[in-house]
Coordinates of C-alpha atoms and ligand atoms in Angstrom, one line a residue:
M1 CA -13.1 15.1 -39.1
T2 CA -11.5 11.6 -39.2
Y3 CA -13.3 8.6 -37.9
S4 CA -12.4 4.9 -38.0
R5 CA -14.7 2.5 -39.8
I6 CA -15.0 -1.3 -39.6
I7 CA -14.2 -2.4 -43.2
G8 CA -13.9 -6.2 -42.6
T9 CA -14.5 -8.8 -40.0
G10 CA -13.2 -12.4 -39.5
S11 CA -13.1 -15.2 -37.1
H12 CA -11.5 -18.6 -36.5
L13 CA -12.5 -21.5 -34.3
P14 CA -10.5 -24.6 -33.4
E15 CA -12.0 -27.7 -34.8
K16 CA -12.4 -29.7 -31.6
V17 CA -15.9 -29.4 -30.1
L18 CA -16.5 -30.0 -26.4
T19 CA -20.2 -30.6 -25.7
N20 CA -22.0 -30.5 -22.4
A21 CA -22.3 -34.2 -22.6
D22 CA -18.5 -34.5 -22.9
L23 CA -18.2 -32.4 -19.7
E24 CA -20.6 -34.7 -17.9
R25 CA -17.9 -37.3 -18.3
I26 CA -15.2 -35.1 -16.8
V27 CA -16.9 -33.3 -13.8
D28 CA -20.1 -33.7 -11.7
T29 CA -22.4 -31.6 -14.0
N30 CA -25.2 -32.0 -16.4
D31 CA -26.4 -30.6 -19.7
Q32 CA -29.6 -29.1 -18.2
W33 CA -27.7 -27.2 -15.4
I34 CA -25.3 -25.7 -17.9
R35 CA -28.0 -24.7 -20.5
E36 CA -30.3 -23.2 -17.8
R37 CA -27.6 -21.3 -15.9
T38 CA -25.4 -20.2 -18.8
G39 CA -27.1 -20.8 -22.2
I40 CA -24.0 -22.8 -23.3
H41 CA -24.5 -26.1 -25.3
E42 CA -21.0 -26.6 -26.6
R43 CA -17.7 -24.8 -27.0
R44 CA -14.5 -25.2 -29.0
V45 CA -11.1 -26.0 -27.5
V46 CA -7.6 -25.9 -29.1
G47 CA -5.9 -29.2 -30.0
E48 CA -2.5 -30.3 -28.5
N49 CA -0.5 -28.5 -31.2
E50 CA -2.7 -25.5 -31.6
S51 CA -2.4 -22.2 -29.7
T52 CA -3.6 -18.6 -29.5
I53 CA -1.5 -17.4 -32.4
D54 CA -3.0 -20.0 -34.8
L55 CA -6.5 -18.8 -34.0
A56 CA -5.4 -15.1 -34.3
E57 CA -3.8 -15.8 -37.7
G58 CA -7.0 -17.4 -39.0
A59 CA -9.2 -14.6 -37.8
A60 CA -6.8 -11.9 -39.1
R61 CA -6.6 -13.4 -42.6
N62 CA -10.4 -13.7 -42.8
A63 CA -10.9 -10.1 -41.7
M64 CA -8.2 -8.8 -44.2
S65 CA -9.8 -10.8 -47.0
A66 CA -13.3 -9.5 -46.1
A67 CA -11.9 -5.9 -46.0
G68 CA -10.1 -6.3 -49.3
V69 CA -6.8 -5.0 -47.8
D70 CA -3.3 -6.2 -48.6
K71 CA -0.7 -6.8 -45.9
S72 CA 1.1 -3.7 -47.1
D73 CA -2.0 -1.6 -46.1
I74 CA -1.8 -2.6 -42.4
D75 CA 0.0 0.0 -40.3
L76 CA -1.1 -1.0 -36.8
I77 CA -1.7 -4.4 -35.2
I78 CA -3.2 -4.9 -31.7
V79 CA -4.0 -8.2 -30.2
A80 CA -6.2 -8.5 -27.2
T81 CA -5.4 -11.7 -25.3
T82 CA -5.2 -13.2 -21.8
T83 CA -3.6 -16.4 -23.0
P84 CA -0.5 -15.3 -25.1
D85 CA 1.8 -18.0 -26.6
R86 CA 4.8 -16.5 -24.9
V87 CA 5.7 -13.9 -22.3
F88 CA 7.4 -12.1 -25.2
P89 CA 7.4 -11.4 -28.1
S90 CA 3.8 -10.2 -27.9
T91 CA 1.1 -12.2 -29.7
A92 CA 0.8 -9.1 -32.0
C93 CA 4.5 -9.4 -33.0
L94 CA 4.1 -13.1 -33.6
L95 CA 1.0 -12.4 -35.8
Q96 CA 2.9 -9.7 -37.6
Q97 CA 5.6 -12.2 -38.5
R98 CA 3.0 -14.8 -39.6
L99 CA 1.4 -12.3 -41.9
D100 CA 4.8 -11.2 -43.3
I101 CA 4.1 -7.5 -42.2
H102 CA 7.2 -5.6 -41.1
G103 CA 7.8 -2.3 -39.3
C104 CA 4.3 -1.1 -38.2
P105 CA 3.6 -0.9 -34.4
A106 CA 2.3 -4.2 -33.0
F107 CA 1.4 -4.8 -29.3
D108 CA -1.0 -6.7 -27.1
V109 CA -3.6 -5.4 -24.7
Q110 CA -4.7 -7.3 -21.6
A111 CA -8.1 -6.5 -20.3
V112 CA -9.4 -10.1 -20.1
C113 CA -12.9 -10.3 -21.5
T114 CA -13.0 -6.5 -22.3
G115 CA -9.7 -6.8 -24.2
F116 CA -11.2 -6.4 -27.7
I117 CA -13.2 -3.3 -26.6
Y118 CA -10.0 -1.8 -25.2
A119 CA -8.1 -2.6 -28.4
V120 CA -10.7 -1.0 -30.5
G121 CA -10.6 2.1 -28.2
V122 CA -6.9 2.4 -28.6
A123 CA -6.9 1.9 -32.4
D124 CA -9.8 4.4 -32.8
S125 CA -7.8 7.0 -30.9
M126 CA -4.7 6.3 -33.0
I127 CA -6.6 6.5 -36.3
R128 CA -8.4 9.7 -35.3
S129 CA -5.1 11.3 -34.3
G130 CA -3.5 10.3 -37.6
A131 CA -1.0 7.9 -36.0
A132 CA -2.5 5.0 -38.1
N133 CA -4.7 4.6 -41.2
T134 CA -5.5 0.8 -41.4
A135 CA -5.5 -1.2 -38.2
L136 CA -5.8 -4.9 -37.7
I137 CA -7.5 -5.6 -34.3
V138 CA -7.7 -9.2 -33.0
G139 CA -9.2 -10.8 -29.9
A140 CA -7.7 -14.3 -29.5
E141 CA -7.9 -16.7 -26.6
A142 CA -7.0 -20.3 -25.7
M143 CA -8.9 -20.1 -22.3
S144 CA -8.9 -23.9 -22.1
R145 CA -5.2 -23.7 -21.2
I146 CA -5.9 -21.7 -17.9
I147 CA -8.9 -23.7 -16.8
D148 CA -8.9 -26.2 -14.0
W149 CA -10.7 -29.1 -15.7
S150 CA -11.7 -30.6 -12.3
D151 CA -13.5 -27.4 -11.2
R152 CA -17.1 -27.6 -12.4
G153 CA -17.7 -24.0 -11.4
T154 CA -15.5 -22.7 -14.2
C155 CA -14.7 -25.4 -16.7
V156 CA -18.2 -25.5 -18.2
L157 CA -18.0 -21.7 -19.0
F158 CA -15.1 -21.1 -21.3
G159 CA -14.1 -21.8 -24.9
D160 CA -11.4 -20.9 -27.4
G161 CA -11.4 -18.9 -30.6
A162 CA -10.4 -15.6 -32.3
G163 CA -12.2 -12.7 -33.9
A164 CA -10.8 -9.8 -35.8
V165 CA -11.7 -6.5 -37.5
V166 CA -9.9 -4.2 -39.9
L167 CA -10.5 -0.5 -38.9
Q168 CA -9.7 2.2 -41.5
A169 CA -9.7 6.0 -41.4
S170 CA -12.7 7.5 -43.0
E171 CA -14.5 10.9 -43.4
E172 CA -17.8 9.1 -42.5
P173 CA -18.5 7.6 -39.0
G174 CA -17.6 4.9 -38.1
I175 CA -17.0 4.5 -34.5
L176 CA -19.1 7.1 -32.6
T177 CA -17.7 6.6 -29.1
T178 CA -15.7 4.1 -27.0
R179 CA -16.1 4.0 -23.2
L180 CA -13.4 2.2 -21.2
H181 CA -13.3 1.5 -17.5
A182 CA -11.5 -0.6 -14.8
D183 CA -11.6 -1.0 -11.1
G184 CA -8.9 -3.2 -9.6
A185 CA -10.8 -3.3 -6.3
Y186 CA -12.6 -6.4 -7.6
E187 CA -9.4 -8.4 -8.0
E188 CA -10.5 -11.2 -5.7
L189 CA -13.7 -12.0 -7.5
L190 CA -12.1 -13.2 -10.8
Y191 CA -8.4 -13.9 -11.2
V192 CA -5.6 -16.3 -12.0
P193 CA -3.6 -16.5 -8.8
Y194 CA -0.1 -17.0 -10.3
G195 CA 2.1 -15.1 -12.7
V196 CA 5.6 -15.4 -14.1
S197 CA 7.1 -12.9 -11.7
T198 CA 5.5 -14.3 -8.5
N199 CA 5.1 -18.1 -8.9
P200 CA 6.9 -19.2 -12.1
D201 CA 6.9 -22.8 -10.7
K202 CA 3.1 -22.8 -10.7
I203 CA 3.1 -21.6 -14.3
R204 CA 5.6 -24.2 -15.3
D205 CA 3.6 -27.0 -13.5
G206 CA 0.4 -25.8 -15.2
E207 CA -1.4 -24.8 -12.1
A208 CA -2.3 -21.2 -13.0
Y209 CA -6.1 -21.5 -13.3
V210 CA -9.1 -19.1 -13.4
Q211 CA -10.6 -18.6 -10.0
M212 CA -14.1 -17.0 -9.9
R213 CA -16.8 -16.2 -7.4
G214 CA -19.3 -16.5 -10.2
N215 CA -22.4 -15.4 -8.3
E216 CA -20.8 -12.1 -7.2
V217 CA -19.2 -11.5 -10.7
F218 CA -22.7 -12.0 -12.1
R219 CA -24.3 -9.4 -9.9
V220 CA -21.6 -6.7 -10.6
A221 CA -21.6 -7.5 -14.3
V222 CA -25.4 -7.0 -14.7
K223 CA -25.3 -3.7 -12.8
T224 CA -22.2 -2.4 -14.5
L225 CA -23.3 -3.3 -18.1
G226 CA -26.6 -1.5 -17.4
R227 CA -24.7 1.6 -16.4
I228 CA -22.4 1.6 -19.5
V229 CA -25.4 1.4 -21.8
D230 CA -26.7 4.6 -20.2
E231 CA -23.3 6.3 -20.3
T232 CA -22.7 5.4 -24.0
L233 CA -26.0 6.7 -25.1
A234 CA -25.7 9.9 -23.1
E235 CA -22.3 10.6 -24.6
T236 CA -23.7 10.5 -28.2
G237 CA -27.2 11.9 -27.5
L238 CA -28.7 8.8 -29.2
E239 CA -31.7 6.9 -27.8
K240 CA -32.1 3.3 -27.0
S241 CA -34.5 3.0 -29.9
D242 CA -31.7 4.0 -32.3
I243 CA -29.7 0.9 -31.6
D244 CA -30.2 -1.8 -34.3
W245 CA -28.0 -4.5 -32.8
L246 CA -26.5 -5.4 -29.4
I247 CA -23.3 -7.4 -29.7
P248 CA -22.5 -8.3 -26.1
H249 CA -19.7 -10.2 -24.5
Q250 CA -20.8 -13.8 -24.4
A251 CA -20.4 -14.8 -20.8
N252 CA -23.8 -16.0 -19.8
I253 CA -27.2 -15.8 -21.6
R254 CA -28.8 -14.4 -18.4
I255 CA -26.4 -11.4 -18.3
I256 CA -27.1 -10.9 -22.0
N257 CA -30.8 -10.9 -21.5
A258 CA -30.6 -8.4 -18.6
T259 CA -28.6 -6.0 -20.8
A260 CA -31.1 -6.4 -23.7
R261 CA -34.0 -5.7 -21.3
K262 CA -32.2 -2.5 -20.1
L263 CA -32.1 -1.4 -23.7
D264 CA -35.7 -2.5 -24.4
L265 CA -34.3 -4.5 -27.3
P266 CA -36.1 -7.7 -28.4
L267 CA -33.8 -10.7 -28.4
E268 CA -34.1 -10.9 -32.2
R269 CA -31.8 -7.7 -32.2
V270 CA -29.2 -9.3 -29.9
V271 CA -26.3 -11.4 -31.4
V272 CA -26.0 -14.5 -29.3
T273 CA -23.2 -17.0 -29.8
V274 CA -22.7 -18.1 -26.2
D275 CA -24.6 -21.3 -27.0
T276 CA -21.9 -22.6 -29.4
H277 CA -18.9 -20.6 -28.4
G278 CA -19.1 -20.4 -24.6
N279 CA -17.1 -17.5 -23.0
T280 CA -14.1 -16.9 -25.2
S281 CA -13.0 -13.8 -23.3
A282 CA -11.4 -11.2 -25.6
A283 CA -12.5 -13.2 -28.7
S284 CA -16.2 -13.2 -27.9
V285 CA -17.4 -9.8 -29.2
P286 CA -15.4 -9.9 -32.5
M287 CA -16.5 -13.5 -33.2
A288 CA -20.2 -12.6 -32.5
L289 CA -19.9 -9.5 -34.8
D290 CA -18.4 -11.6 -37.6
V291 CA -21.1 -14.3 -37.3
A292 CA -23.9 -11.7 -37.7
V293 CA -22.1 -9.8 -40.5
R294 CA -21.5 -13.0 -42.5
D295 CA -25.0 -14.4 -42.1
G296 CA -26.4 -11.1 -43.4
R297 CA -28.1 -9.9 -40.2
I298 CA -25.9 -6.8 -39.8
R299 CA -26.2 -4.4 -42.7
Q300 CA -24.4 -1.3 -43.7
D301 CA -25.3 1.9 -41.8
E302 CA -26.9 0.1 -38.9
L303 CA -26.1 1.2 -35.3
L304 CA -24.2 -1.4 -33.2
L305 CA -23.5 -1.4 -29.5
M306 CA -20.7 -3.7 -28.5
E307 CA -20.0 -4.1 -24.8
A308 CA -18.0 -6.3 -22.5
F309 CA -17.2 -7.0 -18.8
G310 CA -14.4 -9.1 -17.4
G311 CA -11.5 -9.7 -15.0
G312 CA -9.9 -6.7 -13.4
F313 CA -12.7 -5.8 -13.3
T314 CA -12.7 -4.1 -16.7
W315 CA -15.7 -3.0 -18.7
G316 CA -16.4 -1.0 -21.8
S317 CA -18.4 -0.3 -24.9
V318 CA -18.1 0.7 -28.5
L319 CA -21.0 2.4 -30.4
V320 CA -20.5 2.1 -34.1
R321 CA -22.3 3.0 -37.3
Y322 CA -21.4 -0.1 -39.4
Ligands
ACO401 N1 -22.9 -28.2 -12.8 C1 -23.8 -28.5 -11.8 N2 -23.9 -27.7 -10.7 C2 -23.1 -26.7 -10.5 C3 -22.1 -26.4 -11.5 C4 -22.0 -27.2 -12.6 N3 -21.2 -26.9 -13.6 N4 -21.4 -25.3 -11.1 C5 -21.9 -25.0 -9.9 N5 -22.9 -25.8 -9.5 C6 -23.8 -25.8 -8.3 C7 -23.1 -25.1 -7.2 O1 -22.2 -25.9 -6.5 C8 -24.3 -24.7 -6.4 O2 -24.7 -25.8 -5.6 P1 -25.3 -25.6 -4.1 O3 -26.5 -24.7 -4.3 O4 -25.6 -27.0 -3.7 O5 -24.2 -25.0 -3.4 C9 -25.4 -24.4 -7.4 O6 -24.9 -25.0 -8.6 C10 -25.6 -22.9 -7.7 O7 -24.3 -22.3 -7.9 P2 -24.2 -20.7 -8.2 O8 -22.7 -20.4 -8.3 O9 -25.0 -20.0 -7.2 O10 -24.9 -20.7 -9.6 P3 -25.2 -19.4 -10.5 O11 -26.6 -19.4 -10.8 O12 -24.6 -18.1 -10.0 O13 -24.4 -19.7 -11.9 C11 -22.4 -19.1 -13.0 C12 -23.0 -19.9 -11.9 C13 -22.9 -19.7 -14.3 C14 -20.9 -19.2 -12.9 C15 -22.9 -17.6 -12.9 O14 -22.7 -17.1 -11.6 C16 -22.1 -16.7 -13.9 O15 -22.3 -16.8 -15.1 N6 -21.3 -15.8 -13.4 C17 -20.7 -14.7 -14.2 C18 -19.5 -15.3 -15.0 C19 -19.0 -14.1 -15.8 O16 -19.7 -13.2 -16.3 N7 -17.7 -13.9 -15.8 C20 -17.2 -12.7 -16.4 C21 -16.3 -12.8 -17.5 S1 -15.2 -14.0 -17.3 C22 -13.6 -13.3 -17.5 O17 -13.4 -12.1 -17.4 C23 -12.4 -14.2 -17.7

């Protein structure tokens, strides 16, 4: 039986740091409110001449170097992003060009904060079916570009960055299961109201911003992530106590704590980066994974549960033997 294994991770953050104190100068907010309600202390944002593709390239190169693969080994590229550089070519094709890789399939997936989980799910299916052998999967976002910097309800939450993994076919597991879901009925709770086919003028004038009914999103997120934990474990017959690390989407420390409680996992077994990254949407899970791999917390053969929830609504999980 063929599985896909994570053989390398990488991430890349823009240099510019935006602290809660910086935000106090922009909107009516304060450090204490942001820390208590979200767990965020600071986040990174792209500079004027920087964009999603720059972050994606940095993360991809770091992951390929950690995996010890050459560009000629990569036969599939998937980028998860909500903030592509262009309508087309896809960010994955732009990345392919930056990496001087030619010919292999390259495409984007758009599932907002769950995008990386979706991308891993697709790549895992392609590797297990024999359609690909070595896949480069990237979650990259410049969320600061679609934030209304006068809306204190959203601008304190988001950050920019990119994370990546290289997945390779292996006889040994590997990814044990991926669970992917969506329900478009929740469209009105979290969305950007304009798009290129409906209101191109709003896009042109830079008015296409994230709108969120945070309180309601919070409640559905906690309930849904609890359910996906149960579903993922039931699918594999594993127990909560088998999980070594929870690597959650980094939206809010209170949502993370609720999911950890559901798993009876002590917080020492949860990778938390929301304090310094904020919510980086599709980049959040792979960046958190990379942080904990590089600082030596995550070791070979440990069982990792990655999960995310985001606009759509979309939600999903990946259970992986590292
Ligand atoms: N600073 C100070 N006060 C604020 C701020 C701020 N930045 N933002 C809101 N407030 C005020 C509100 O106006 C409100 O004041 P009022 O009581 O006088 O009306 C008060 O704080 C409480 O507001 P709530 O919205 O009820 O605060 P809550 O505890 O729900 O926290 C938050 C808000 C942090 C947004 C939370 O609801 C949350 O994290 N929601 C989930 C976000 C999420 O998970 N998104 C999913 C992924 S994102 C994606 O897919 C793109």
